[in-house]
Short mmCIF file of C-alpha atoms (C1' of nucleotides) in Angstrom, two decimals:
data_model
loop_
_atom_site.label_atom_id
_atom_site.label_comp_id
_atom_site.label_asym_id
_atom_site.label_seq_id
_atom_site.Cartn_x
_atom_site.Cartn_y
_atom_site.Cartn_z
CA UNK A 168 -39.50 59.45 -145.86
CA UNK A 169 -38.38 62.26 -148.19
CA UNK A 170 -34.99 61.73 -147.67
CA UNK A 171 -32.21 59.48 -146.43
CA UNK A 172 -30.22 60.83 -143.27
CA UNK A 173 -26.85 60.09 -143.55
CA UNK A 174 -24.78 60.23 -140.38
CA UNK A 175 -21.21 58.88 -141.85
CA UNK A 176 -20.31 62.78 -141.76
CA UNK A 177 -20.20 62.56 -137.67
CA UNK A 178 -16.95 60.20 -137.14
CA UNK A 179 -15.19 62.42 -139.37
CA UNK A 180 -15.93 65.63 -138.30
CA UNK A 181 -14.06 67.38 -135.58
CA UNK A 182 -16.00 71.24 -134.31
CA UNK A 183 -13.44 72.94 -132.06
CA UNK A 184 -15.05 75.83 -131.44
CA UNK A 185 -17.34 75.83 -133.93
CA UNK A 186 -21.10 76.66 -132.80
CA UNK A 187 -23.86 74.35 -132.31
CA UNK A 188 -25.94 75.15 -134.96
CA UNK A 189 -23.43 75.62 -137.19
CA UNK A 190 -21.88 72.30 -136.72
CA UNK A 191 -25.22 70.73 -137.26
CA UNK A 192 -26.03 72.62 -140.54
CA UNK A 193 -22.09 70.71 -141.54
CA UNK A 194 -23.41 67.45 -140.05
CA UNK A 195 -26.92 67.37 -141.39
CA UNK A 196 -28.76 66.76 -144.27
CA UNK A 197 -30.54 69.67 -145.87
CA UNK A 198 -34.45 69.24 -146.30
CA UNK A 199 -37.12 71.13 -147.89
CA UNK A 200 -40.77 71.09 -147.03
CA UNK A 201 -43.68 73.38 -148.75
CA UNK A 202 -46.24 75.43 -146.64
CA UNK A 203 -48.48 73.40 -144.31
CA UNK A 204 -46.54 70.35 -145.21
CA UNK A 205 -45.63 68.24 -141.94
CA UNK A 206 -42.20 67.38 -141.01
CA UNK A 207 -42.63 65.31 -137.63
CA UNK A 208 -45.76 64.04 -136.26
CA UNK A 209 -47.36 63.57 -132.84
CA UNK A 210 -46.67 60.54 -131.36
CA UNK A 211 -44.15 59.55 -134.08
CA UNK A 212 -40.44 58.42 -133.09
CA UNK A 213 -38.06 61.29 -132.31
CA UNK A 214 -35.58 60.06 -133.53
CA UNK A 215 -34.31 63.04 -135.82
CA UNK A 216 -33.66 66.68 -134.13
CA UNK A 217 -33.94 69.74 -136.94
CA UNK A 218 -32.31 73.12 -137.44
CA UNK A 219 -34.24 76.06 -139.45
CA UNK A 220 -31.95 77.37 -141.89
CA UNK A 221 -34.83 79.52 -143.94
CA UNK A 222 -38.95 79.88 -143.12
CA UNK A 223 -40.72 79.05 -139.96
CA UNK A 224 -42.35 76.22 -138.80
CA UNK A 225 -44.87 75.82 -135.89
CA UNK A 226 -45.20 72.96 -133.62
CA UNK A 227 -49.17 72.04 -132.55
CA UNK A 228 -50.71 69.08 -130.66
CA UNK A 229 -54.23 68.29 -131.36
CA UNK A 230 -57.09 67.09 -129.21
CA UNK A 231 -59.35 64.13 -130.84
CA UNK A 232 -62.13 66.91 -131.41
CA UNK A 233 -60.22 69.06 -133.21
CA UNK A 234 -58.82 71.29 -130.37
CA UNK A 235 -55.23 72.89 -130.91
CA UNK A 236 -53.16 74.21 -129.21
CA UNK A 237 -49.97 75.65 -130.95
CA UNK A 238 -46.84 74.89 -128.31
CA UNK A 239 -44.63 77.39 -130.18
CA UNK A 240 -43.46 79.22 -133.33
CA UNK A 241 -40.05 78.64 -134.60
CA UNK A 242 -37.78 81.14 -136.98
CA UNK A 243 -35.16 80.86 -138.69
CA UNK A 244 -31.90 79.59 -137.20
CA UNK A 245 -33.76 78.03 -134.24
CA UNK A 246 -32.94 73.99 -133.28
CA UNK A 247 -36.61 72.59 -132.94
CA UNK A 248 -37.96 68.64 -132.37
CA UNK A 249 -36.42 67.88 -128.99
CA UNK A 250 -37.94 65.56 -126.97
CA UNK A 251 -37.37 64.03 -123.64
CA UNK A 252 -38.92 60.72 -124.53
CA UNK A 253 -38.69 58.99 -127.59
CA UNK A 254 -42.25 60.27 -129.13
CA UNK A 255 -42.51 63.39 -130.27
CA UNK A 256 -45.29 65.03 -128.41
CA UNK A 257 -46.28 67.72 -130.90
CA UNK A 258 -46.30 68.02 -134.46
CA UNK A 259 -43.93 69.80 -136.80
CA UNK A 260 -45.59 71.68 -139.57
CA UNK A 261 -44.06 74.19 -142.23
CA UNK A 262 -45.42 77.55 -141.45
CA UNK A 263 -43.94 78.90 -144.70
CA UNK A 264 -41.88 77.21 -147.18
CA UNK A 265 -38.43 76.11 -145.13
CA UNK A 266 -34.70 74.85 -145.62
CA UNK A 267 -33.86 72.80 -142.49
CA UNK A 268 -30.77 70.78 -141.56
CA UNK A 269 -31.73 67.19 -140.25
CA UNK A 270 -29.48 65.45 -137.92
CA UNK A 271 -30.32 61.72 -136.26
CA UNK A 272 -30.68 61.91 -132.58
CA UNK A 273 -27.97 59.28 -132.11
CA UNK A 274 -25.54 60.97 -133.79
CA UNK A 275 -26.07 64.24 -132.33
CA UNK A 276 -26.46 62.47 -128.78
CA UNK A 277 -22.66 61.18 -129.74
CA UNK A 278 -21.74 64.91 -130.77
CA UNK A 279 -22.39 66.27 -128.13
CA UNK A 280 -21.31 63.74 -125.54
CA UNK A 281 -17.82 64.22 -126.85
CA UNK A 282 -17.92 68.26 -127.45
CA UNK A 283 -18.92 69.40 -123.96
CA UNK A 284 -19.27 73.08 -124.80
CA UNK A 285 -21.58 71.61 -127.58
CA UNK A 286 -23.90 70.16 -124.91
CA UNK A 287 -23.32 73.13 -122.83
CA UNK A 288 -25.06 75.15 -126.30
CA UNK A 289 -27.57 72.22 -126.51
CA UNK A 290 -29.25 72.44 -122.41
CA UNK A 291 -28.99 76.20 -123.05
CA UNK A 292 -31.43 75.92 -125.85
CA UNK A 293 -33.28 73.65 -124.04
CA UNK A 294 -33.89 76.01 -121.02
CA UNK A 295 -34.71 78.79 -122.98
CA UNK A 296 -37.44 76.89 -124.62
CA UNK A 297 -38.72 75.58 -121.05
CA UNK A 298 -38.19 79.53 -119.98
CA UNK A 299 -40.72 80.63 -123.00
CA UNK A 300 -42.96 77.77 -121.94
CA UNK A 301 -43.51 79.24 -118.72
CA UNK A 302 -43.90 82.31 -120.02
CA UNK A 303 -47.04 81.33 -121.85
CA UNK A 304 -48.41 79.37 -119.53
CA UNK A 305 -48.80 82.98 -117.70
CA UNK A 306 -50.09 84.46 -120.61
CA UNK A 307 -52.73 81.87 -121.71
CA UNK A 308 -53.75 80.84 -118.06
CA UNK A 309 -54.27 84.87 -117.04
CA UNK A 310 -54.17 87.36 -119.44
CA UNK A 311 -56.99 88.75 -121.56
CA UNK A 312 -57.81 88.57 -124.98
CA UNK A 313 -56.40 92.19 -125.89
CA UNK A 314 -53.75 91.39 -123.39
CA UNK A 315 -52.49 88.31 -125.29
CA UNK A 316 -52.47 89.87 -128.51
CA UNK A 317 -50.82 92.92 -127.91
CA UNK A 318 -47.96 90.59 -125.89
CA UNK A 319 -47.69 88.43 -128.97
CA UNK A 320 -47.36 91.74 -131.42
CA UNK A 321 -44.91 92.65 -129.04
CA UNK A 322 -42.73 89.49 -129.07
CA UNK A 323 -42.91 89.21 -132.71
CA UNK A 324 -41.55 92.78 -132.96
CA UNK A 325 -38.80 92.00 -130.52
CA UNK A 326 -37.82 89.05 -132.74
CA UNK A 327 -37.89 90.78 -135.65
CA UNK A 328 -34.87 93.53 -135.87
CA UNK A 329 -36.92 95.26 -138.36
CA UNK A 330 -39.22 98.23 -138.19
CA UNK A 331 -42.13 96.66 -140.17
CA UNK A 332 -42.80 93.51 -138.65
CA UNK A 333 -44.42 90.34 -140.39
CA UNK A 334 -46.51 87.69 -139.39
CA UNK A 335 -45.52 84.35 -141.02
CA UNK A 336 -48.34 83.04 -139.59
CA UNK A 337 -52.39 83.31 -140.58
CA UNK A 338 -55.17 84.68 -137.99
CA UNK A 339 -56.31 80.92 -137.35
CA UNK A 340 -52.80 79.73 -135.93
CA UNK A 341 -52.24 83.02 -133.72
CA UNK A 342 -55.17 82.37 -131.88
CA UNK A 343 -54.53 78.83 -131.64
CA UNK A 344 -51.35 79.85 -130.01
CA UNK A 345 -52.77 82.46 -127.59
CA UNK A 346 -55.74 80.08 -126.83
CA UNK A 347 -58.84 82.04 -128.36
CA UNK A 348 -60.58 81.81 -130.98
CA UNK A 349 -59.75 83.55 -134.74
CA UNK A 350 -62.59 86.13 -134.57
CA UNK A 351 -61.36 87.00 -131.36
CA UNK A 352 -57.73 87.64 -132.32
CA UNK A 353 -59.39 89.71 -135.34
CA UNK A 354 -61.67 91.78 -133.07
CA UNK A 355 -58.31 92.57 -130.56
CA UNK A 356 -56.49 93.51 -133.95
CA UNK A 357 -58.91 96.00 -134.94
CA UNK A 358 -59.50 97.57 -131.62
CA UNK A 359 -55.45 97.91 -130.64
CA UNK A 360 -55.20 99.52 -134.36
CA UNK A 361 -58.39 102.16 -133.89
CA UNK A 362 -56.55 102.94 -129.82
CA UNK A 363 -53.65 103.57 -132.44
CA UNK A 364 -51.52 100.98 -130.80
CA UNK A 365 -50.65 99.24 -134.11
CA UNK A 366 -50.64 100.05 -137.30
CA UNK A 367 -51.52 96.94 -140.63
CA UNK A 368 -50.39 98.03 -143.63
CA UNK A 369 -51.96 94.70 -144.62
CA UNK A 370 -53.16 91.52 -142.88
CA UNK A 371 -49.54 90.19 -142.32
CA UNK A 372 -47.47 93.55 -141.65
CA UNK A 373 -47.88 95.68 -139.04
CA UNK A 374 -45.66 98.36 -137.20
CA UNK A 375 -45.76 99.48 -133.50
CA UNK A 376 -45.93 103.93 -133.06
CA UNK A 377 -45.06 103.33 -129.74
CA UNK A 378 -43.52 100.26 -128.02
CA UNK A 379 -43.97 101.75 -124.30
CA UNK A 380 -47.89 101.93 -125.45
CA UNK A 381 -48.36 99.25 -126.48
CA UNK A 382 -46.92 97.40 -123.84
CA UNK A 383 -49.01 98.97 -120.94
CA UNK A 384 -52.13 96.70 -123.10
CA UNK A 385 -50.05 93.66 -121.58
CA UNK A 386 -50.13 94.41 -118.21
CA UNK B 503 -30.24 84.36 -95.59
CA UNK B 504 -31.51 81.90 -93.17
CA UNK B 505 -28.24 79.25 -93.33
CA UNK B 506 -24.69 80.10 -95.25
CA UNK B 507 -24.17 77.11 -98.14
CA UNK B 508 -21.08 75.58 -97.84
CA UNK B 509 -19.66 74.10 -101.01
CA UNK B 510 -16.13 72.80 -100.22
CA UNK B 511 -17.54 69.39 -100.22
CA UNK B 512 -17.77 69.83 -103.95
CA UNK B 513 -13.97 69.42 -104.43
CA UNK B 514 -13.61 66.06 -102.22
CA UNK B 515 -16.78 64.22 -103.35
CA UNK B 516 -16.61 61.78 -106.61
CA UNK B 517 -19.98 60.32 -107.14
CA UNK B 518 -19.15 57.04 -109.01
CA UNK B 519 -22.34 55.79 -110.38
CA UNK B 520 -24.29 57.77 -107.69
CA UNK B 521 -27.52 59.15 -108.96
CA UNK B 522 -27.49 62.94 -109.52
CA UNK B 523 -29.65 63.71 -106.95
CA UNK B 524 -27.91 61.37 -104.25
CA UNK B 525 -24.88 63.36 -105.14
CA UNK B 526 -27.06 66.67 -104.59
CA UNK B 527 -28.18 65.85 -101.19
CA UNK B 528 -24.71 64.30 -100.02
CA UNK B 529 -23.05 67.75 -101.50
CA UNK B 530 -25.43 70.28 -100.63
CA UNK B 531 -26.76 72.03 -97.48
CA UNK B 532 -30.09 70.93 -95.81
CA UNK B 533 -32.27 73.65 -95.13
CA UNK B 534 -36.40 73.47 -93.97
CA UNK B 535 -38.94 75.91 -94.73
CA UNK B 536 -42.21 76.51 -93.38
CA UNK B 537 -45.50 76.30 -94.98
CA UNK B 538 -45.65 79.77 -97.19
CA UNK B 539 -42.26 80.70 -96.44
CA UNK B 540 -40.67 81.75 -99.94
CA UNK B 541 -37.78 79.90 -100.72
CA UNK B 542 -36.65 82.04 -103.53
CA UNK B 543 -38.39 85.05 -105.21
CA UNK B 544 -38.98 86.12 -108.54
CA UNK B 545 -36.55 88.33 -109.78
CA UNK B 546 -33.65 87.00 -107.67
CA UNK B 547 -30.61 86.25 -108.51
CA UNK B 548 -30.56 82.32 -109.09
CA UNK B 549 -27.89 81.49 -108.01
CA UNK B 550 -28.97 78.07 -106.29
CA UNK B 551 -30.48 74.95 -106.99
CA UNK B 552 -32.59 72.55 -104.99
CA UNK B 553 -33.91 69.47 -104.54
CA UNK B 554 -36.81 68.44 -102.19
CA UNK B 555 -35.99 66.21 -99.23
CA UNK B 556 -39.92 66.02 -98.08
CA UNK B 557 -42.77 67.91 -98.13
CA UNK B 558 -43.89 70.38 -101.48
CA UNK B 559 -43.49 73.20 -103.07
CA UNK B 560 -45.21 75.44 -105.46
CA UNK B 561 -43.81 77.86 -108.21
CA UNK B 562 -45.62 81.10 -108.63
CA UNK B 563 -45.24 83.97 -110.79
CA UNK B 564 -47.53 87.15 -110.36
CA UNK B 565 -48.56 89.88 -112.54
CA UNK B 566 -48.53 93.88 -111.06
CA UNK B 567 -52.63 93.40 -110.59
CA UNK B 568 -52.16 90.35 -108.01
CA UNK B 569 -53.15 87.53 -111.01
CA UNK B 570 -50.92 84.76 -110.24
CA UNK B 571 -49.57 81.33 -112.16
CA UNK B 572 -48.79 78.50 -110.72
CA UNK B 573 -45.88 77.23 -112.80
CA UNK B 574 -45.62 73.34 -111.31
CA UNK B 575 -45.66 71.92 -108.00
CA UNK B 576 -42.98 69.97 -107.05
CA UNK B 577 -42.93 66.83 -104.51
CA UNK B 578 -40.46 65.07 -102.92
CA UNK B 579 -37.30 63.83 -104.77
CA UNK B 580 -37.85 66.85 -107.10
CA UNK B 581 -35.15 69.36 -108.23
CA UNK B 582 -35.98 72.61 -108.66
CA UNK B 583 -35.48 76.41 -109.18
CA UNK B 584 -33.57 75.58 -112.28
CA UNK B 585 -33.09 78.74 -114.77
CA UNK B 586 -31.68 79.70 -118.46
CA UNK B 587 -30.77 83.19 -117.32
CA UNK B 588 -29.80 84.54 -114.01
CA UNK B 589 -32.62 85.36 -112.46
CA UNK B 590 -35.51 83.56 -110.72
CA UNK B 591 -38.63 83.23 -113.73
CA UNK B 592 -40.32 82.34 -110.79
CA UNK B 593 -40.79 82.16 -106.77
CA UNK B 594 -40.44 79.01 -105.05
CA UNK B 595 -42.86 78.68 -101.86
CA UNK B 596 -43.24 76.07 -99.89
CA UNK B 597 -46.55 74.35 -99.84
CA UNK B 598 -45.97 72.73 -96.62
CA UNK B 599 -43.51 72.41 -94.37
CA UNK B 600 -40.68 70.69 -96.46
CA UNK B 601 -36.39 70.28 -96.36
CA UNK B 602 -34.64 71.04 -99.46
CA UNK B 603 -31.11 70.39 -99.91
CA UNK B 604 -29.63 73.30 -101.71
CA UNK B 605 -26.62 73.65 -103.50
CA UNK B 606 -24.48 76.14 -105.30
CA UNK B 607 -25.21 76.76 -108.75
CA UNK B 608 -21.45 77.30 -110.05
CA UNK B 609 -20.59 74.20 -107.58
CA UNK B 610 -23.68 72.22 -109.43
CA UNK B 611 -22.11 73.43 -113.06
CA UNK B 612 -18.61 72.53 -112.27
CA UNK B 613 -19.92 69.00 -110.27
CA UNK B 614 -22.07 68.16 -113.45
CA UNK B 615 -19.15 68.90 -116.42
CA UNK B 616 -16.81 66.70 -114.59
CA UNK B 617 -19.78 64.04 -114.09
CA UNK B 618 -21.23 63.40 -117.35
CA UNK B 619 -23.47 60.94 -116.79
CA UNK B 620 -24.76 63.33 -113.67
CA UNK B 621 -25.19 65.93 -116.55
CA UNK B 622 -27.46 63.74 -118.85
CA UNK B 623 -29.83 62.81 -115.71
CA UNK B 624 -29.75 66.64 -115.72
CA UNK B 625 -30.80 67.46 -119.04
CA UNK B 626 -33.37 64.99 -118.76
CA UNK B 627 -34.94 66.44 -115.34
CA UNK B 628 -34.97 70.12 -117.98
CA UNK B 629 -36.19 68.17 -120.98
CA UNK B 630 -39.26 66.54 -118.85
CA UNK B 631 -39.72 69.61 -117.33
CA UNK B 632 -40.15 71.46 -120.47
CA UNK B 633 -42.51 68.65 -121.31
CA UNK B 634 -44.92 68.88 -118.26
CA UNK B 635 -45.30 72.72 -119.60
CA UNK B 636 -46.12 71.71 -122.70
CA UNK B 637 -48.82 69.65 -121.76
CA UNK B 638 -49.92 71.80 -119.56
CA UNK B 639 -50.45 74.80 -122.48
CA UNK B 640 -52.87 72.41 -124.09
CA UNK B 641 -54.86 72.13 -120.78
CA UNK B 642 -55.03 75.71 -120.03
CA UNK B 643 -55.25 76.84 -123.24
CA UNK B 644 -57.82 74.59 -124.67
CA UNK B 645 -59.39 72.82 -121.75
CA UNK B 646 -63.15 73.59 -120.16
CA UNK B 647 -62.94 74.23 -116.86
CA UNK B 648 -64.28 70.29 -115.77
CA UNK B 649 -61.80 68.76 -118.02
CA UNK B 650 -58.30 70.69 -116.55
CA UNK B 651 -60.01 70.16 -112.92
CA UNK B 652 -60.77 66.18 -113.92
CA UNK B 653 -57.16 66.53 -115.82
CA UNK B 654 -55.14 67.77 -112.70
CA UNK B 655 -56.81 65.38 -110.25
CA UNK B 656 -55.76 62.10 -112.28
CA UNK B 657 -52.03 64.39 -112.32
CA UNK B 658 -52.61 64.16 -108.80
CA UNK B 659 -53.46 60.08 -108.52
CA UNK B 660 -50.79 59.19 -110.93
CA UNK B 661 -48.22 60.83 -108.98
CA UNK B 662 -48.51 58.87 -105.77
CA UNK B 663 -49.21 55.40 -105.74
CA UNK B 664 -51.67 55.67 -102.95
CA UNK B 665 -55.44 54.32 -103.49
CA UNK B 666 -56.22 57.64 -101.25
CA UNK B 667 -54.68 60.31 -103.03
CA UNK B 668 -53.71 64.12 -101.02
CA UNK B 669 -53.71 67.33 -102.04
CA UNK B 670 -50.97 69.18 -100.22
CA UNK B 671 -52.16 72.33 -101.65
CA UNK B 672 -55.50 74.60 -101.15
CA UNK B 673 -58.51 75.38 -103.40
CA UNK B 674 -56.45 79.37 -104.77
CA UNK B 675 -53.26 76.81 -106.09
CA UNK B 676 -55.45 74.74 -107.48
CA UNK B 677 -57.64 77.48 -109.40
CA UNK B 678 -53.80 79.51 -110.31
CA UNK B 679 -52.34 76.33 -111.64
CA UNK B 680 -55.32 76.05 -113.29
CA UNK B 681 -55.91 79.15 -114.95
CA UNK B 682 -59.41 79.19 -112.72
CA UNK B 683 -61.10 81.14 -110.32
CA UNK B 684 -61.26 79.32 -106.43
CA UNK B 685 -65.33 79.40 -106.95
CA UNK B 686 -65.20 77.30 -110.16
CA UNK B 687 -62.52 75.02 -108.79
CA UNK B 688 -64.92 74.23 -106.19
CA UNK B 689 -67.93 73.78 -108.33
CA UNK B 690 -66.21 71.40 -110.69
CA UNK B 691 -65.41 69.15 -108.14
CA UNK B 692 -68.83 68.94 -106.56
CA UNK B 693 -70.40 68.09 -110.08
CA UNK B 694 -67.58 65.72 -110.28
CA UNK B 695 -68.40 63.85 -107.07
CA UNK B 696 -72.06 64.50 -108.24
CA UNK B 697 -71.26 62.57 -110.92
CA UNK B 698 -69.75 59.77 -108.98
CA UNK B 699 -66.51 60.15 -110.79
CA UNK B 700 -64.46 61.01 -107.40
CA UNK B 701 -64.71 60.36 -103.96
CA UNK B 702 -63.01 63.35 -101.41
CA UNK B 703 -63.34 61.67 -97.75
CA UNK B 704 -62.54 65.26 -96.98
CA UNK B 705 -61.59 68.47 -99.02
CA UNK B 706 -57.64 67.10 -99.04
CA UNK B 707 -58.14 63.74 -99.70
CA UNK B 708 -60.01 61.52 -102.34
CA UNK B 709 -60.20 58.25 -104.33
CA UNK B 710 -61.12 57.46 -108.21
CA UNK B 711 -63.68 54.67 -107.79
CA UNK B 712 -62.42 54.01 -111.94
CA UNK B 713 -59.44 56.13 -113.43
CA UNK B 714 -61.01 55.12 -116.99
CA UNK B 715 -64.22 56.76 -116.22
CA UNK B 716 -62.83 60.40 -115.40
CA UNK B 717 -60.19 59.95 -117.72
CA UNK B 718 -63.47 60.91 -120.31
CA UNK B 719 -63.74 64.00 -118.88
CA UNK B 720 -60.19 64.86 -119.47
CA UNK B 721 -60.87 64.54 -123.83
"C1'" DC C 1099 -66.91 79.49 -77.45
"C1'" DG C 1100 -65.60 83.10 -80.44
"C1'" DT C 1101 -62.41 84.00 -84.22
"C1'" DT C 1102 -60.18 83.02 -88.34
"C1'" DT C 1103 -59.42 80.69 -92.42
"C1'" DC C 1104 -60.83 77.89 -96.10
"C1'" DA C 1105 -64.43 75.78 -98.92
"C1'" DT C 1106 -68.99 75.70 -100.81
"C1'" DT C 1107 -73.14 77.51 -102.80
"C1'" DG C 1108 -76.17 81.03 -105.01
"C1'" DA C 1109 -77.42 84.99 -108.05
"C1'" DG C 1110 -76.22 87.83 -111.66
"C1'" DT C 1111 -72.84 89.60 -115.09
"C1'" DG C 1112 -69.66 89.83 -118.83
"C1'" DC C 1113 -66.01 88.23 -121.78
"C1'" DG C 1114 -65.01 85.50 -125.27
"C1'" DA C 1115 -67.26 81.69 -128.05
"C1'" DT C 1116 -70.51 80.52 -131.47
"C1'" DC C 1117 -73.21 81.13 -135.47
"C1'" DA C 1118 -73.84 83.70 -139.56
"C1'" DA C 1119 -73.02 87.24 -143.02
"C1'" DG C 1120 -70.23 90.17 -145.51
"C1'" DC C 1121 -65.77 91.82 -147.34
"C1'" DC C 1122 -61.63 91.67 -149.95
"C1'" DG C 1123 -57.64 90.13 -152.43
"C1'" DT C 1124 -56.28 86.43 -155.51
"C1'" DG C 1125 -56.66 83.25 -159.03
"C1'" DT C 1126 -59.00 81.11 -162.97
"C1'" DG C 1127 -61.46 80.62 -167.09
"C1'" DG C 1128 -64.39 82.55 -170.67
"C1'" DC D 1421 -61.39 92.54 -169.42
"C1'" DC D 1422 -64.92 90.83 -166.66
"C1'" DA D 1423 -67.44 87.02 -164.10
"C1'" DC D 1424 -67.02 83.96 -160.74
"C1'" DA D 1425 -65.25 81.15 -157.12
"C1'" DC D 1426 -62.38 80.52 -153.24
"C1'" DG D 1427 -59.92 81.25 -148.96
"C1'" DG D 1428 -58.67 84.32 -145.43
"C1'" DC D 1429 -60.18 88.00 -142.69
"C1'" DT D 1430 -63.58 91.03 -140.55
"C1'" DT D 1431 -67.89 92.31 -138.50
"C1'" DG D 1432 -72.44 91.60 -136.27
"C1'" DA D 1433 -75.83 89.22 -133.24
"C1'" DT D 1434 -76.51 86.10 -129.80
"C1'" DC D 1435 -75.24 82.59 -126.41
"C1'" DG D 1436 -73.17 80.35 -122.56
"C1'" DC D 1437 -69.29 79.26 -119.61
"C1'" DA D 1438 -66.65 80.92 -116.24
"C1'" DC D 1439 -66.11 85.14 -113.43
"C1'" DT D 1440 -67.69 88.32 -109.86
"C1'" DC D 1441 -69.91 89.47 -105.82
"C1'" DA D 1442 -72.08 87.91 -101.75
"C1'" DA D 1443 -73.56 84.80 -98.24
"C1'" DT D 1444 -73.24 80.60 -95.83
"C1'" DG D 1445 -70.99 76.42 -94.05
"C1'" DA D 1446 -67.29 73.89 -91.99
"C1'" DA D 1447 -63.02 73.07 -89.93
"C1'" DA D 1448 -58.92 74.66 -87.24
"C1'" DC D 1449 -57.16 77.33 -83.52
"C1'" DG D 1450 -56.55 80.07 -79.53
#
DNA sequence: CGTTTCATTGAGTGCGATCAAGCCGTGTGG
DNA sequence: CCACACGGCTTGATCGCACTCAATGAAACG
């Protein structure tokens, strides 16, 4: 453990209308982790729930042969670690390097028991991250290669307000996330950019001519 | 609209220490649906929420081109058709002929934030259903096509406690839960019984002479 | 008994995986 | 400043698993 949690902050503090994240970035304890440095593990205790103040993180599960499968890719501001059970059933690894705010599971349980609109914030998040769930289970049960990476340029871009968009992550974890392999993704990169659907100014930036395009490659 | 939901029930009732979904099927309307009938579509408003009295149901989501998902199956005791946004993600279908009670969703909201203990067997029904995606983007994602069929048929025996185990739906929602074609569906299972690793007395129904055994063939 | 629907089996194809170089930007030390 | 190594990415050649297309088999139903 990097760091001692301490929760004494949660008797004291009183949120009114404050927002969910920010009352956990008051409540928490501010962490760094480096690049590729873990911050939960599978099948370790969830007993701590995280909030992304700076960087991204991705969270992968891993078959005993070395299969991965990414679950999802977390930016910045985004409340990440929930779990259902007690065990966390994917890892928690730092994308980039990353400021997060880490609150005990207890004491955010407690939070939000007595600040309904709180919870109301909480099973919001919650659903949205079952909604994007289902959304890839579409995409990595029945789409195509080029289909898969031109709908993950295209919700990058969306995420991203700006016009050049950046890839935190390397060739090896986007096609662990779209469920192919990395000279796959690469292959799907180059042909979208030679259709002129993209355009790299290097490996990690890219910009989209035409969004409408673009999006008739993911059906 | 096949029955009008009443909801002035919701004002009278005060569940105690009922369970949340004795309190949905006490409060809601009871409704029955054939086998294929759609019991809400993708797209639609979703404004209602539902819980399976008997029978199952599958939730489907298609592409323009006819490809389809399977997002879960649901069995009895199961609540359903729950959504972030407005809007069905999904359609609900039933499998076979089943009853659903089905309830308001702004009679559920205001039922659950004066209930909080009903709420937190809520979040937990979203929280385990975000899980069962999860786990289900590793098997689509990174599974051969033996080990998701060998995966989904121990699903299948762990669900009901039967030594006989059922499958209440066809070879297609098999293969589109799946992320398979019908043809390889089949194919997997005949190697599989081949193999000696399943038993089907007939295409519905079969037994796992030793869970431990095909549990290898899952990774 | 014919018709329909669903499941199985076979033959051949193709998409994405695998195996193997090659490329390129970055960093390091002489 | 260059030589070299290293990691990440790209490209090429080949392979094989799952898909496609097609036919057959087996129940279910009128």
């Amino acid at each position: 453990m990097r760091n001692i949690v301490e929760t004494t902050a949660a008797t004291a503090f009183t949120p009114g209308v404050a927002s969910l994240t920010d009352t956990m970035d008051q409540m928490g304890v501010r962490m760094t982790f480096a690049r590729d440095e873990e911050i939960f593990a599978q099948g370790e205790e969830a007993d701590l729930i995280y909030r992304l103040v700076s960087g991204s993180v991705r969270t992968t599960r891993l078959m005993h042969d070395g299969r991965r499968q990414i679950g999802e890719f977390h930016y910045m501001g985004e409340i990440f670690g929930i779990e259902a059970n007690d065990e966390h059933r994917f890892s928690g690894e730092a994308l980039t390097d990353c400021v997060v705010t880490v609150l005990r599971r207890s004491a955010f349980v407690a939070l939000v028991r007595s600040h309904p609109d709180l919870e109301r914030q909480f099973w919001s998040a919650t659903a949205k991250a079952l909604q994007r769930s289902q959304d890839h289970l579409l995409l990595i049960g029945r789409k195509t290669a080029c289909e898969k990476v031109a709908s993950f340029l295209i919700d990058m871009a969306e995420r991203q307000k700006a016009e050049l968009v950046s890839l935190p992550m390397g060739r090896q974890d986007m096609a662990d996330y779209l469920g192919l392999t990395i000279e796959t993704v690469s292959r799907m990169l180059t042909q979208l950019q030679s259709s002129r659907m993209v355009e790299f100014t290097d490996s990690r930036h890219f910009r989209i001519p035409s969004r409408q395009s673009l999006a008739r490659f993911c059906q």
